[in-house]
Amino acid sequence: MSADLLQRAKAVRLAVFDVDGVLTDGKLYFLPDGSEFKTFNTLDGHGIKMLIASGVRTAIITGRKSPVVELRAQNLGIHHLYQGREDKLVALDHLLAELGLGYEEVAYLGDDLPDLPAIRRAGLGMAVASADPFVRQHADGVTQARGGEGAAREFCELILRAQGNLEAAQSAYL
């Protein structure tokens, strides 16, 4: 963990996640009736819950619309959900204005080109290991885990560690 990433993560008050390729493995599953389903990693979900419990706000900004994502956000306690947003930076601008936060207080985790403007603008802009190579090249950091396989947990724990809250979050289970 680089000192620069920890310093950037220390200021984070809002963590923003893309869905497909970040909270999921990026695969889209469609049933014969046209409905879709996604698989989510429980490690990622618990990382998000620990982050929320530590006082960091969370949001999802995704280009697709899915009732499954709305349900997942509700289950995790994510109150800020922006679906069907191709221009993620515009959605992030709106959210920051609503919350009264600056870009230096935002961490963003993405995987593909539509995430890149938000990754580059955030105080801590990260990509998952399975992200597009160009996105990884322009991110502040890259997780070791792939999207849907613990990358969001790693991102959450980085923020918790930088803010001195990781041990407290973990020891709550002892």
PDB file of C-alpha atoms in Angstrom:
ATOM      1  CA  MET A   1       0.000   0.000   0.000  1.00  0.00           C
ATOM      2  CA  SER A   2       1.638   3.223  -1.097  1.00  0.00           C
ATOM      3  CA  ALA A   3       1.825   6.227   1.223  1.00  0.00           C
ATOM      4  CA  ASP A   4       0.153   8.319  -1.495  1.00  0.00           C
ATOM      5  CA  LEU A   5      -2.906   6.040  -1.629  1.00  0.00           C
ATOM      6  CA  LEU A   6      -3.215   6.056   2.152  1.00  0.00           C
ATOM      7  CA  GLN A   7      -2.955   9.858   2.226  1.00  0.00           C
ATOM      8  CA  ARG A   8      -5.646  10.202  -0.446  1.00  0.00           C
ATOM      9  CA  ALA A   9      -7.875   7.675   1.349  1.00  0.00           C
ATOM     10  CA  LYS A  10      -7.570   9.530   4.652  1.00  0.00           C
ATOM     11  CA  ALA A  11      -9.676  12.431   3.298  1.00  0.00           C
ATOM     12  CA  VAL A  12     -12.484  10.247   1.888  1.00  0.00           C
ATOM     13  CA  ARG A  13     -16.026  11.028   3.088  1.00  0.00           C
ATOM     14  CA  LEU A  14     -17.836   9.423   0.125  1.00  0.00           C
ATOM     15  CA  ALA A  15     -17.029   6.132  -1.628  1.00  0.00           C
ATOM     16  CA  VAL A  16     -18.604   5.598  -5.047  1.00  0.00           C
ATOM     17  CA  PHE A  17     -18.863   2.269  -6.842  1.00  0.00           C
ATOM     18  CA  ASP A  18     -19.642   1.263 -10.407  1.00  0.00           C
ATOM     19  CA  VAL A  19     -21.595  -2.008 -10.650  1.00  0.00           C
ATOM     20  CA  ASP A  20     -20.855  -4.136 -13.727  1.00  0.00           C
ATOM     21  CA  GLY A  21     -17.225  -5.201 -13.575  1.00  0.00           C
ATOM     22  CA  VAL A  22     -16.725  -3.745 -10.078  1.00  0.00           C
ATOM     23  CA  LEU A  23     -19.404  -5.087  -7.738  1.00  0.00           C
ATOM     24  CA  THR A  24     -19.979  -7.924 -10.212  1.00  0.00           C
ATOM     25  CA  ASP A  25     -17.688  -9.890 -12.509  1.00  0.00           C
ATOM     26  CA  GLY A  26     -19.002  -7.862 -15.442  1.00  0.00           C
ATOM     27  CA  LYS A  27     -21.005 -10.668 -16.995  1.00  0.00           C
ATOM     28  CA  LEU A  28     -24.651 -10.023 -17.869  1.00  0.00           C
ATOM     29  CA  TYR A  29     -27.065 -12.905 -17.311  1.00  0.00           C
ATOM     30  CA  PHE A  30     -30.424 -12.831 -19.112  1.00  0.00           C
ATOM     31  CA  LEU A  31     -33.267 -15.264 -18.549  1.00  0.00           C
ATOM     32  CA  PRO A  32     -35.603 -16.360 -21.389  1.00  0.00           C
ATOM     33  CA  ASP A  33     -38.264 -13.894 -20.192  1.00  0.00           C
ATOM     34  CA  GLY A  34     -35.799 -11.013 -20.675  1.00  0.00           C
ATOM     35  CA  SER A  35     -35.143 -10.448 -16.991  1.00  0.00           C
ATOM     36  CA  GLU A  36     -31.578 -10.355 -15.786  1.00  0.00           C
ATOM     37  CA  PHE A  37     -29.679 -11.379 -12.717  1.00  0.00           C
ATOM     38  CA  LYS A  38     -26.270 -10.498 -11.338  1.00  0.00           C
ATOM     39  CA  THR A  39     -24.019 -12.149  -8.802  1.00  0.00           C
ATOM     40  CA  PHE A  40     -22.489 -10.102  -6.007  1.00  0.00           C
ATOM     41  CA  ASN A  41     -19.643 -10.994  -3.658  1.00  0.00           C
ATOM     42  CA  THR A  42     -20.552 -11.086   0.040  1.00  0.00           C
ATOM     43  CA  LEU A  43     -17.031  -9.967   1.003  1.00  0.00           C
ATOM     44  CA  ASP A  44     -17.568  -6.794  -1.015  1.00  0.00           C
ATOM     45  CA  GLY A  45     -20.952  -6.265   0.600  1.00  0.00           C
ATOM     46  CA  HIS A  46     -19.589  -6.569   4.101  1.00  0.00           C
ATOM     47  CA  GLY A  47     -16.736  -4.193   3.268  1.00  0.00           C
ATOM     48  CA  ILE A  48     -19.302  -1.611   2.184  1.00  0.00           C
ATOM     49  CA  LYS A  49     -21.274  -2.152   5.398  1.00  0.00           C
ATOM     50  CA  MET A  50     -18.114  -1.645   7.473  1.00  0.00           C
ATOM     51  CA  LEU A  51     -17.357   1.543   5.560  1.00  0.00           C
ATOM     52  CA  ILE A  52     -20.867   2.877   6.189  1.00  0.00           C
ATOM     53  CA  ALA A  53     -20.600   1.972   9.884  1.00  0.00           C
ATOM     54  CA  SER A  54     -17.374   3.991  10.084  1.00  0.00           C
ATOM     55  CA  GLY A  55     -19.209   7.102   8.854  1.00  0.00           C
ATOM     56  CA  VAL A  56     -18.185   7.108   5.191  1.00  0.00           C
ATOM     57  CA  ARG A  57     -21.114   7.709   2.854  1.00  0.00           C
ATOM     58  CA  THR A  58     -21.546   5.416  -0.126  1.00  0.00           C
ATOM     59  CA  ALA A  59     -23.053   5.654  -3.587  1.00  0.00           C
ATOM     60  CA  ILE A  60     -23.498   3.650  -6.747  1.00  0.00           C
ATOM     61  CA  ILE A  61     -23.270   5.252 -10.179  1.00  0.00           C
ATOM     62  CA  THR A  62     -23.939   2.827 -13.016  1.00  0.00           C
ATOM     63  CA  GLY A  63     -24.651   3.068 -16.711  1.00  0.00           C
ATOM     64  CA  ARG A  64     -27.287   0.328 -16.714  1.00  0.00           C
ATOM     65  CA  LYS A  65     -30.669   0.171 -14.983  1.00  0.00           C
ATOM     66  CA  SER A  66     -31.545  -2.928 -13.029  1.00  0.00           C
ATOM     67  CA  PRO A  67     -34.009  -3.731 -10.249  1.00  0.00           C
ATOM     68  CA  VAL A  68     -31.383  -6.149  -8.897  1.00  0.00           C
ATOM     69  CA  VAL A  69     -28.982  -3.244  -8.313  1.00  0.00           C
ATOM     70  CA  GLU A  70     -31.676  -1.286  -6.504  1.00  0.00           C
ATOM     71  CA  LEU A  71     -32.303  -4.272  -4.249  1.00  0.00           C
ATOM     72  CA  ARG A  72     -28.571  -4.745  -3.583  1.00  0.00           C
ATOM     73  CA  ALA A  73     -28.157  -1.066  -2.702  1.00  0.00           C
ATOM     74  CA  GLN A  74     -31.082  -1.308  -0.270  1.00  0.00           C
ATOM     75  CA  ASN A  75     -29.656  -4.474   1.316  1.00  0.00           C
ATOM     76  CA  LEU A  76     -26.302  -2.797   1.886  1.00  0.00           C
ATOM     77  CA  GLY A  77     -27.684   0.539   3.104  1.00  0.00           C
ATOM     78  CA  ILE A  78     -26.426   2.527   0.116  1.00  0.00           C
ATOM     79  CA  HIS A  79     -28.747   5.548  -0.039  1.00  0.00           C
ATOM     80  CA  HIS A  80     -27.360   7.265  -3.138  1.00  0.00           C
ATOM     81  CA  LEU A  81     -28.125   5.260  -6.273  1.00  0.00           C
ATOM     82  CA  TYR A  82     -27.768   6.645  -9.781  1.00  0.00           C
ATOM     83  CA  GLN A  83     -28.726   4.175 -12.527  1.00  0.00           C
ATOM     84  CA  GLY A  84     -28.800   4.650 -16.298  1.00  0.00           C
ATOM     85  CA  ARG A  85     -26.080   7.301 -16.106  1.00  0.00           C
ATOM     86  CA  GLU A  86     -23.766   7.178 -19.082  1.00  0.00           C
ATOM     87  CA  ASP A  87     -22.043  10.407 -17.995  1.00  0.00           C
ATOM     88  CA  LYS A  88     -20.923   9.384 -14.543  1.00  0.00           C
ATOM     89  CA  LEU A  89     -19.076  12.635 -13.886  1.00  0.00           C
ATOM     90  CA  VAL A  90     -22.328  14.609 -14.257  1.00  0.00           C
ATOM     91  CA  ALA A  91     -24.003  12.261 -11.748  1.00  0.00           C
ATOM     92  CA  LEU A  92     -21.053  12.634  -9.393  1.00  0.00           C
ATOM     93  CA  ASP A  93     -21.183  16.442  -9.706  1.00  0.00           C
ATOM     94  CA  HIS A  94     -24.876  16.339  -8.771  1.00  0.00           C
ATOM     95  CA  LEU A  95     -24.210  14.079  -5.791  1.00  0.00           C
ATOM     96  CA  LEU A  96     -21.352  16.217  -4.487  1.00  0.00           C
ATOM     97  CA  ALA A  97     -23.501  19.344  -4.714  1.00  0.00           C
ATOM     98  CA  GLU A  98     -26.294  17.567  -2.827  1.00  0.00           C
ATOM     99  CA  LEU A  99     -23.917  16.391  -0.079  1.00  0.00           C
ATOM    100  CA  GLY A 100     -21.791  19.536   0.069  1.00  0.00           C
ATOM    101  CA  LEU A 101     -18.554  17.631  -0.579  1.00  0.00           C
ATOM    102  CA  GLY A 102     -15.511  18.339  -2.743  1.00  0.00           C
ATOM    103  CA  TYR A 103     -13.732  15.980  -5.115  1.00  0.00           C
ATOM    104  CA  GLU A 104     -10.839  15.556  -2.694  1.00  0.00           C
ATOM    105  CA  GLU A 105     -13.312  13.844  -0.331  1.00  0.00           C
ATOM    106  CA  VAL A 106     -14.398  11.242  -2.907  1.00  0.00           C
ATOM    107  CA  ALA A 107     -13.072   7.771  -3.637  1.00  0.00           C
ATOM    108  CA  TYR A 108     -14.300   6.180  -6.866  1.00  0.00           C
ATOM    109  CA  LEU A 109     -13.879   2.551  -7.938  1.00  0.00           C
ATOM    110  CA  GLY A 110     -14.453   1.710 -11.587  1.00  0.00           C
ATOM    111  CA  ASP A 111     -13.387  -0.555 -14.419  1.00  0.00           C
ATOM    112  CA  ASP A 112     -14.116   0.874 -17.846  1.00  0.00           C
ATOM    113  CA  LEU A 113     -13.882   3.997 -19.983  1.00  0.00           C
ATOM    114  CA  PRO A 114     -17.197   5.542 -18.798  1.00  0.00           C
ATOM    115  CA  ASP A 115     -15.709   5.540 -15.271  1.00  0.00           C
ATOM    116  CA  LEU A 116     -12.467   7.228 -16.271  1.00  0.00           C
ATOM    117  CA  PRO A 117     -13.532  10.908 -15.940  1.00  0.00           C
ATOM    118  CA  ALA A 118     -14.778  10.240 -12.386  1.00  0.00           C
ATOM    119  CA  ILE A 119     -11.687   8.173 -11.521  1.00  0.00           C
ATOM    120  CA  ARG A 120      -9.404  10.965 -12.703  1.00  0.00           C
ATOM    121  CA  ARG A 121     -11.365  13.680 -10.891  1.00  0.00           C
ATOM    122  CA  ALA A 122     -11.827  11.920  -7.529  1.00  0.00           C
ATOM    123  CA  GLY A 123      -9.398  12.496  -4.684  1.00  0.00           C
ATOM    124  CA  LEU A 124      -8.842   8.732  -4.748  1.00  0.00           C
ATOM    125  CA  GLY A 125      -9.647   7.209  -8.135  1.00  0.00           C
ATOM    126  CA  MET A 126      -9.073   3.483  -8.366  1.00  0.00           C
ATOM    127  CA  ALA A 127      -9.577   0.683 -10.846  1.00  0.00           C
ATOM    128  CA  VAL A 128     -10.163  -3.013 -10.242  1.00  0.00           C
ATOM    129  CA  ALA A 129      -7.520  -5.502 -11.414  1.00  0.00           C
ATOM    130  CA  SER A 130      -9.768  -6.637 -14.280  1.00  0.00           C
ATOM    131  CA  ALA A 131     -10.330  -3.070 -15.534  1.00  0.00           C
ATOM    132  CA  ASP A 132      -9.537  -1.910 -19.032  1.00  0.00           C
ATOM    133  CA  PRO A 133      -5.743  -1.399 -19.285  1.00  0.00           C
ATOM    134  CA  PHE A 134      -6.136   2.278 -20.225  1.00  0.00           C
ATOM    135  CA  VAL A 135      -8.297   2.855 -17.133  1.00  0.00           C
ATOM    136  CA  ARG A 136      -5.766   1.074 -14.893  1.00  0.00           C
ATOM    137  CA  GLN A 137      -3.010   3.243 -16.364  1.00  0.00           C
ATOM    138  CA  HIS A 138      -4.833   6.469 -15.410  1.00  0.00           C
ATOM    139  CA  ALA A 139      -6.077   5.449 -11.952  1.00  0.00           C
ATOM    140  CA  ASP A 140      -4.353   6.432  -8.706  1.00  0.00           C
ATOM    141  CA  GLY A 141      -4.247   2.763  -7.779  1.00  0.00           C
ATOM    142  CA  VAL A 142      -5.392  -0.679  -8.868  1.00  0.00           C
ATOM    143  CA  THR A 143      -6.811  -3.358  -6.608  1.00  0.00           C
ATOM    144  CA  GLN A 144      -5.207  -6.776  -6.538  1.00  0.00           C
ATOM    145  CA  ALA A 145      -8.630  -8.423  -6.758  1.00  0.00           C
ATOM    146  CA  ARG A 146     -10.770  -8.510  -9.870  1.00  0.00           C
ATOM    147  CA  GLY A 147     -14.223  -6.978 -10.087  1.00  0.00           C
ATOM    148  CA  GLY A 148     -16.835  -9.076  -8.299  1.00  0.00           C
ATOM    149  CA  GLU A 149     -14.085 -11.053  -6.565  1.00  0.00           C
ATOM    150  CA  GLY A 150     -13.258  -8.875  -3.551  1.00  0.00           C
ATOM    151  CA  ALA A 151     -12.043  -5.687  -5.237  1.00  0.00           C
ATOM    152  CA  ALA A 152     -14.648  -3.525  -3.495  1.00  0.00           C
ATOM    153  CA  ARG A 153     -13.697  -5.066  -0.126  1.00  0.00           C
ATOM    154  CA  GLU A 154     -10.048  -4.238  -0.785  1.00  0.00           C
ATOM    155  CA  PHE A 155     -11.017  -0.651  -1.697  1.00  0.00           C
ATOM    156  CA  CYS A 156     -13.135  -0.309   1.473  1.00  0.00           C
ATOM    157  CA  GLU A 157     -10.389  -1.707   3.676  1.00  0.00           C
ATOM    158  CA  LEU A 158      -7.875   0.726   2.176  1.00  0.00           C
ATOM    159  CA  ILE A 159     -10.105   3.625   3.222  1.00  0.00           C
ATOM    160  CA  LEU A 160     -10.785   2.114   6.645  1.00  0.00           C
ATOM    161  CA  ARG A 161      -7.045   1.492   7.203  1.00  0.00           C
ATOM    162  CA  ALA A 162      -6.094   5.030   6.152  1.00  0.00           C
ATOM    163  CA  GLN A 163      -8.668   6.496   8.526  1.00  0.00           C
ATOM    164  CA  GLY A 164      -7.607   4.279  11.428  1.00  0.00           C
ATOM    165  CA  ASN A 165     -10.902   2.369  11.475  1.00  0.00           C
ATOM    166  CA  LEU A 166     -10.011  -1.045  10.051  1.00  0.00           C
ATOM    167  CA  GLU A 167      -8.986  -2.717  13.311  1.00  0.00           C
ATOM    168  CA  ALA A 168     -12.084  -1.424  15.093  1.00  0.00           C
ATOM    169  CA  ALA A 169     -14.291  -2.717  12.264  1.00  0.00           C
ATOM    170  CA  GLN A 170     -12.628  -6.116  12.417  1.00  0.00           C
ATOM    171  CA  SER A 171     -12.461  -6.394  16.207  1.00  0.00           C
ATOM    172  CA  ALA A 172     -16.218  -5.848  16.451  1.00  0.00           C
ATOM    173  CA  TYR A 173     -16.450  -9.540  15.478  1.00  0.00           C
ATOM    174  CA  LEU A 174     -14.128 -10.896  18.178  1.00  0.00           C
TER     175      LEU A 174
END
